[in-house]
Amino acid sequence: MDLVTQPRLREIIEQVTPLLDDGRAPAERQPPADPVARDLWFAEIARLREIQHTRLFDLGVFGTTPPMFEGVDVSEVRIPVTGSCGWSGCAQCSARSIAAIVYRPDGATDVPAYLHFHGGGFWVNGGVKVLRAGGAVHAERARELGVVVVDVDYRMSPDHKFPIPVEDCYAALTWVAAQAGELGVDANRIAVGGGSAGGNLAAAVALMSRDRGETPLRGQVLNIPVTDSSCDSESLRLFAEGYVMTRQNAIEMWDMYLASPADAYEPYASPMHARDLRGLPPALVVLGDYDVLRDEGMAYARRLADDGVTVTVRRLPQCHGAALPENGPETERLTDEFLRANLLRA
């Protein structure tokens, strides 16, 4: 972390790094061909994910969430999805649906909606228990902005390879539009967003929305996003080690997410590989000064701007996995400001 100039951030990196050392990606990231070994592999991935989530709860990463929020109705829903991992023990695939938590301002009628896709390297930070623990920020956004917030529990890799996670997120978008009357949502005022892997999914859903022409979007929030499968940027070399998330972590993340090497060039997996970004909704791109993903996020923002998309870029003194305490509230403030401009104003 020699390049970090803020003493407080250096201290935070030193504190955080040892805590995350035991939370590495699964060693086996592709399912075996043998049916028996395959079932054991799926069960092991589920076990490792649960261990990781338990660790993060014990470390206080997720915190706790009050069961109710004043002025906001909170409900858990199921969203129909397609595709399957092929494992009989998978509850989500067996149910052919995923969970989502809806935060609806009291009395909401014909209001905008914001869909949030969580981060976690495509493999952790999901599940209803984890989503509930992060509910305070969504409830506050729903109450303060007067928008319906939908936090989506998409299926995660490596047990659910591309395109299952992104198709889940797109299914959530079309579900919100189809259920607009019941949710009190204006289907013509919807935005998507997320951080890290969630930023990747938000960017991909924006591409899918444009290409498929079913549900238009008014904005995309890309917070420290994953955008390029090539893992060949200058920031990945500069911050390859010692800045919490490493270059090796990025390579492992893509190995977990992609079903085949050819998928690395699919725009809905790696948005930087989209040939044309014209016609996409306005974007907020938040980057970290010492983030391994900084340069690919900046490159995507430049491509958006070059193709005529309105882009707002903000950089904060943080790396991927460690930030100054004030950075979280600042990111949420920037997100609220962006949503006000693109969802609430005529």
mmCIF file of C-alpha atoms in Angstrom, residues 32-209:
data_model
loop_
_atom_site.group_PDB
_atom_site.id
_atom_site.type_symbol
_atom_site.label_atom_id
_atom_site.label_comp_id
_atom_site.label_asym_id
_atom_site.label_seq_id
_atom_site.Cartn_x
_atom_site.Cartn_y
_atom_site.Cartn_z
ATOM 1 C CA PRO A 32 -16.685 -31.683 -12.177
ATOM 2 C CA ALA A 33 -18.011 -33.819 -15.024
ATOM 3 C CA ASP A 34 -18.611 -36.887 -12.858
ATOM 4 C CA PRO A 35 -22.214 -36.736 -11.504
ATOM 5 C CA VAL A 36 -21.326 -37.837 -7.971
ATOM 6 C CA ALA A 37 -18.350 -35.492 -7.742
ATOM 7 C CA ARG A 38 -20.510 -32.741 -9.218
ATOM 8 C CA ASP A 39 -23.174 -33.065 -6.498
ATOM 9 C CA LEU A 40 -20.476 -33.031 -3.824
ATOM 10 C CA TRP A 41 -18.944 -29.926 -5.408
ATOM 11 C CA PHE A 42 -22.265 -28.037 -5.351
ATOM 12 C CA ALA A 43 -22.796 -28.946 -1.714
ATOM 13 C CA GLU A 44 -19.256 -27.812 -0.871
ATOM 14 C CA ILE A 45 -19.747 -24.441 -2.574
ATOM 15 C CA ALA A 46 -22.929 -23.892 -0.561
ATOM 16 C CA ARG A 47 -21.066 -24.824 2.636
ATOM 17 C CA LEU A 48 -18.135 -22.491 1.888
ATOM 18 C CA ARG A 49 -20.496 -19.626 1.090
ATOM 19 C CA GLU A 50 -22.320 -20.105 4.381
ATOM 20 C CA ILE A 51 -18.999 -20.149 6.260
ATOM 21 C CA GLN A 52 -17.978 -16.919 4.567
ATOM 22 C CA HIS A 53 -21.258 -15.228 5.448
ATOM 23 C CA THR A 54 -21.017 -16.385 9.057
ATOM 24 C CA ARG A 55 -17.509 -14.941 9.274
ATOM 25 C CA LEU A 56 -18.639 -11.616 7.881
ATOM 26 C CA PHE A 57 -21.533 -11.438 10.343
ATOM 27 C CA ASP A 58 -19.142 -12.270 13.196
ATOM 28 C CA LEU A 59 -16.798 -9.509 12.032
ATOM 29 C CA GLY A 60 -19.661 -7.020 11.989
ATOM 30 C CA VAL A 61 -19.384 -6.398 8.245
ATOM 31 C CA PHE A 62 -23.127 -6.744 7.712
ATOM 32 C CA GLY A 63 -24.245 -5.334 11.039
ATOM 33 C CA THR A 64 -27.818 -5.758 12.197
ATOM 34 C CA THR A 65 -31.047 -4.312 10.899
ATOM 35 C CA PRO A 66 -34.159 -3.311 12.881
ATOM 36 C CA PRO A 67 -37.190 -5.358 11.824
ATOM 37 C CA MET A 68 -39.213 -2.267 10.887
ATOM 38 C CA PHE A 69 -38.477 1.152 9.409
ATOM 39 C CA GLU A 70 -40.665 4.152 10.082
ATOM 40 C CA GLY A 71 -42.518 5.382 7.014
ATOM 41 C CA VAL A 72 -41.496 2.383 4.871
ATOM 42 C CA ASP A 73 -43.278 -0.864 4.167
ATOM 43 C CA VAL A 74 -40.805 -3.762 3.838
ATOM 44 C CA SER A 75 -41.846 -6.974 2.106
ATOM 45 C CA GLU A 76 -40.046 -10.062 0.842
ATOM 46 C CA VAL A 77 -41.149 -11.315 -2.555
ATOM 47 C CA ARG A 78 -40.321 -14.086 -5.011
ATOM 48 C CA ILE A 79 -39.448 -13.294 -8.620
ATOM 49 C CA PRO A 80 -39.813 -16.003 -11.288
ATOM 50 C CA VAL A 81 -36.589 -16.878 -13.123
ATOM 51 C CA THR A 82 -35.425 -19.341 -15.749
ATOM 52 C CA GLY A 83 -32.323 -21.493 -16.096
ATOM 53 C CA SER A 84 -30.877 -23.982 -13.647
ATOM 54 C CA CYS A 85 -27.525 -24.952 -12.191
ATOM 55 C CA GLY A 86 -28.513 -28.604 -12.555
ATOM 56 C CA TRP A 87 -28.143 -29.501 -8.869
ATOM 57 C CA SER A 88 -31.201 -31.015 -7.223
ATOM 58 C CA GLY A 89 -30.189 -29.522 -3.882
ATOM 59 C CA CYS A 90 -30.426 -25.925 -5.093
ATOM 60 C CA ALA A 91 -33.471 -24.323 -3.479
ATOM 61 C CA GLN A 92 -33.526 -21.330 -5.848
ATOM 62 C CA CYS A 93 -33.375 -23.401 -9.035
ATOM 63 C CA SER A 94 -35.880 -25.906 -7.682
ATOM 64 C CA ALA A 95 -38.302 -23.089 -6.863
ATOM 65 C CA ARG A 96 -37.608 -21.370 -10.200
ATOM 66 C CA SER A 97 -37.612 -18.086 -8.345
ATOM 67 C CA ILE A 98 -35.311 -15.742 -6.481
ATOM 68 C CA ALA A 99 -35.935 -13.567 -3.454
ATOM 69 C CA ALA A 100 -36.004 -9.793 -3.333
ATOM 70 C CA ILE A 101 -36.757 -7.287 -0.597
ATOM 71 C CA VAL A 102 -39.025 -4.388 -1.513
ATOM 72 C CA TYR A 103 -38.808 -1.092 0.396
ATOM 73 C CA ARG A 104 -41.916 0.945 -0.387
ATOM 74 C CA PRO A 105 -42.644 4.401 1.053
ATOM 75 C CA ASP A 106 -45.967 4.507 2.869
ATOM 76 C CA GLY A 107 -48.728 5.481 0.480
ATOM 77 C CA ALA A 108 -46.506 5.245 -2.596
ATOM 78 C CA THR A 109 -48.402 5.578 -5.862
ATOM 79 C CA ASP A 110 -46.855 5.930 -9.296
ATOM 80 C CA VAL A 111 -43.367 6.612 -7.906
ATOM 81 C CA PRO A 112 -39.948 5.753 -9.403
ATOM 82 C CA ALA A 113 -38.162 2.490 -8.629
ATOM 83 C CA TYR A 114 -34.504 1.706 -8.001
ATOM 84 C CA LEU A 115 -33.221 -1.874 -8.311
ATOM 85 C CA HIS A 116 -30.096 -2.701 -6.337
ATOM 86 C CA PHE A 117 -27.731 -5.593 -7.103
ATOM 87 C CA HIS A 118 -25.300 -6.465 -4.311
ATOM 88 C CA GLY A 119 -21.557 -6.994 -4.735
ATOM 89 C CA GLY A 120 -19.381 -9.818 -3.457
ATOM 90 C CA GLY A 121 -17.270 -11.092 -6.345
ATOM 91 C CA PHE A 122 -20.329 -12.836 -7.845
ATOM 92 C CA TRP A 123 -20.150 -15.505 -5.115
ATOM 93 C CA VAL A 124 -20.938 -14.011 -1.668
ATOM 94 C CA ASN A 125 -23.020 -11.290 0.059
ATOM 95 C CA GLY A 126 -26.316 -12.765 -1.121
ATOM 96 C CA GLY A 127 -29.135 -14.568 0.644
ATOM 97 C CA VAL A 128 -32.124 -12.988 2.340
ATOM 98 C CA LYS A 129 -30.414 -12.881 5.743
ATOM 99 C CA VAL A 130 -27.548 -10.825 4.326
ATOM 100 C CA LEU A 131 -29.884 -8.580 2.350
ATOM 101 C CA ARG A 132 -31.987 -7.915 5.447
ATOM 102 C CA ALA A 133 -28.857 -6.856 7.346
ATOM 103 C CA GLY A 134 -28.147 -4.195 4.734
ATOM 104 C CA GLY A 135 -31.688 -2.891 4.680
ATOM 105 C CA ALA A 136 -31.199 0.399 6.526
ATOM 106 C CA VAL A 137 -29.674 2.226 3.563
ATOM 107 C CA HIS A 138 -32.450 1.042 1.224
ATOM 108 C CA ALA A 139 -35.200 1.966 3.657
ATOM 109 C CA GLU A 140 -33.715 5.419 4.146
ATOM 110 C CA ARG A 141 -33.466 5.941 0.378
ATOM 111 C CA ALA A 142 -37.075 4.855 -0.078
ATOM 112 C CA ARG A 143 -38.272 7.204 2.669
ATOM 113 C CA GLU A 144 -36.137 10.230 1.797
ATOM 114 C CA LEU A 145 -36.488 10.098 -1.991
ATOM 115 C CA GLY A 146 -39.973 8.648 -2.171
ATOM 116 C CA VAL A 147 -38.904 5.776 -4.429
ATOM 117 C CA VAL A 148 -39.508 2.046 -4.266
ATOM 118 C CA VAL A 149 -36.204 0.223 -3.718
ATOM 119 C CA VAL A 150 -35.912 -3.436 -4.717
ATOM 120 C CA ASP A 151 -32.876 -5.321 -3.371
ATOM 121 C CA VAL A 152 -32.381 -8.397 -5.560
ATOM 122 C CA ASP A 153 -31.039 -11.758 -4.346
ATOM 123 C CA TYR A 154 -29.738 -13.102 -7.670
ATOM 124 C CA ARG A 155 -28.192 -16.572 -7.901
ATOM 125 C CA MET A 156 -24.424 -16.532 -7.434
ATOM 126 C CA SER A 157 -21.409 -18.231 -8.975
ATOM 127 C CA PRO A 158 -19.491 -20.483 -9.193
ATOM 128 C CA ASP A 159 -22.495 -22.788 -8.871
ATOM 129 C CA HIS A 160 -24.580 -20.479 -11.078
ATOM 130 C CA LYS A 161 -22.457 -19.427 -14.021
ATOM 131 C CA PHE A 162 -23.006 -16.602 -16.471
ATOM 132 C CA PRO A 163 -25.574 -15.832 -17.777
ATOM 133 C CA ILE A 164 -27.754 -16.992 -14.848
ATOM 134 C CA PRO A 165 -26.912 -14.116 -12.425
ATOM 135 C CA VAL A 166 -27.395 -11.342 -14.965
ATOM 136 C CA GLU A 167 -30.538 -12.944 -16.384
ATOM 137 C CA ASP A 168 -31.888 -13.040 -12.816
ATOM 138 C CA CYS A 169 -31.252 -9.307 -12.484
ATOM 139 C CA TYR A 170 -32.920 -8.605 -15.817
ATOM 140 C CA ALA A 171 -35.880 -10.783 -14.773
ATOM 141 C CA ALA A 172 -36.180 -8.632 -11.646
ATOM 142 C CA LEU A 173 -36.325 -5.521 -13.825
ATOM 143 C CA THR A 174 -39.102 -6.867 -16.043
ATOM 144 C CA TRP A 175 -40.953 -8.183 -12.963
ATOM 145 C CA VAL A 176 -40.944 -4.724 -11.350
ATOM 146 C CA ALA A 177 -42.306 -3.217 -14.569
ATOM 147 C CA ALA A 178 -44.994 -5.919 -14.839
ATOM 148 C CA GLN A 179 -45.981 -5.472 -11.167
ATOM 149 C CA ALA A 180 -45.845 -1.674 -11.326
ATOM 150 C CA GLY A 181 -49.477 -1.178 -10.328
ATOM 151 C CA GLU A 182 -49.236 -3.444 -7.297
ATOM 152 C CA LEU A 183 -45.909 -1.937 -6.220
ATOM 153 C CA GLY A 184 -47.047 1.654 -6.752
ATOM 154 C CA VAL A 185 -44.292 2.161 -9.322
ATOM 155 C CA ASP A 186 -44.129 4.246 -12.475
ATOM 156 C CA ALA A 187 -42.696 1.715 -14.968
ATOM 157 C CA ASN A 188 -41.245 4.557 -17.056
ATOM 158 C CA ARG A 189 -39.037 5.754 -14.181
ATOM 159 C CA ILE A 190 -36.756 2.900 -13.177
ATOM 160 C CA ALA A 191 -33.004 2.911 -12.492
ATOM 161 C CA VAL A 192 -30.570 0.138 -11.585
ATOM 162 C CA GLY A 193 -27.368 0.120 -9.605
ATOM 163 C CA GLY A 194 -24.869 -1.824 -7.564
ATOM 164 C CA GLY A 195 -21.319 -2.027 -6.314
ATOM 165 C CA SER A 196 -18.400 -4.110 -7.581
ATOM 166 C CA ALA A 197 -19.944 -7.270 -9.107
ATOM 167 C CA GLY A 198 -23.307 -5.556 -8.610
ATOM 168 C CA GLY A 199 -22.025 -2.651 -10.700
ATOM 169 C CA ASN A 200 -21.179 -5.126 -13.436
ATOM 170 C CA LEU A 201 -24.694 -6.540 -13.297
ATOM 171 C CA ALA A 202 -26.230 -3.059 -13.377
ATOM 172 C CA ALA A 203 -24.187 -2.111 -16.455
ATOM 173 C CA ALA A 204 -25.128 -5.392 -18.144
ATOM 174 C CA VAL A 205 -28.829 -4.982 -17.335
ATOM 175 C CA ALA A 206 -28.689 -1.500 -18.867
ATOM 176 C CA LEU A 207 -27.298 -3.055 -22.056
ATOM 177 C CA MET A 208 -29.964 -5.772 -22.001
ATOM 178 C CA SER A 209 -32.709 -3.214 -21.440
#
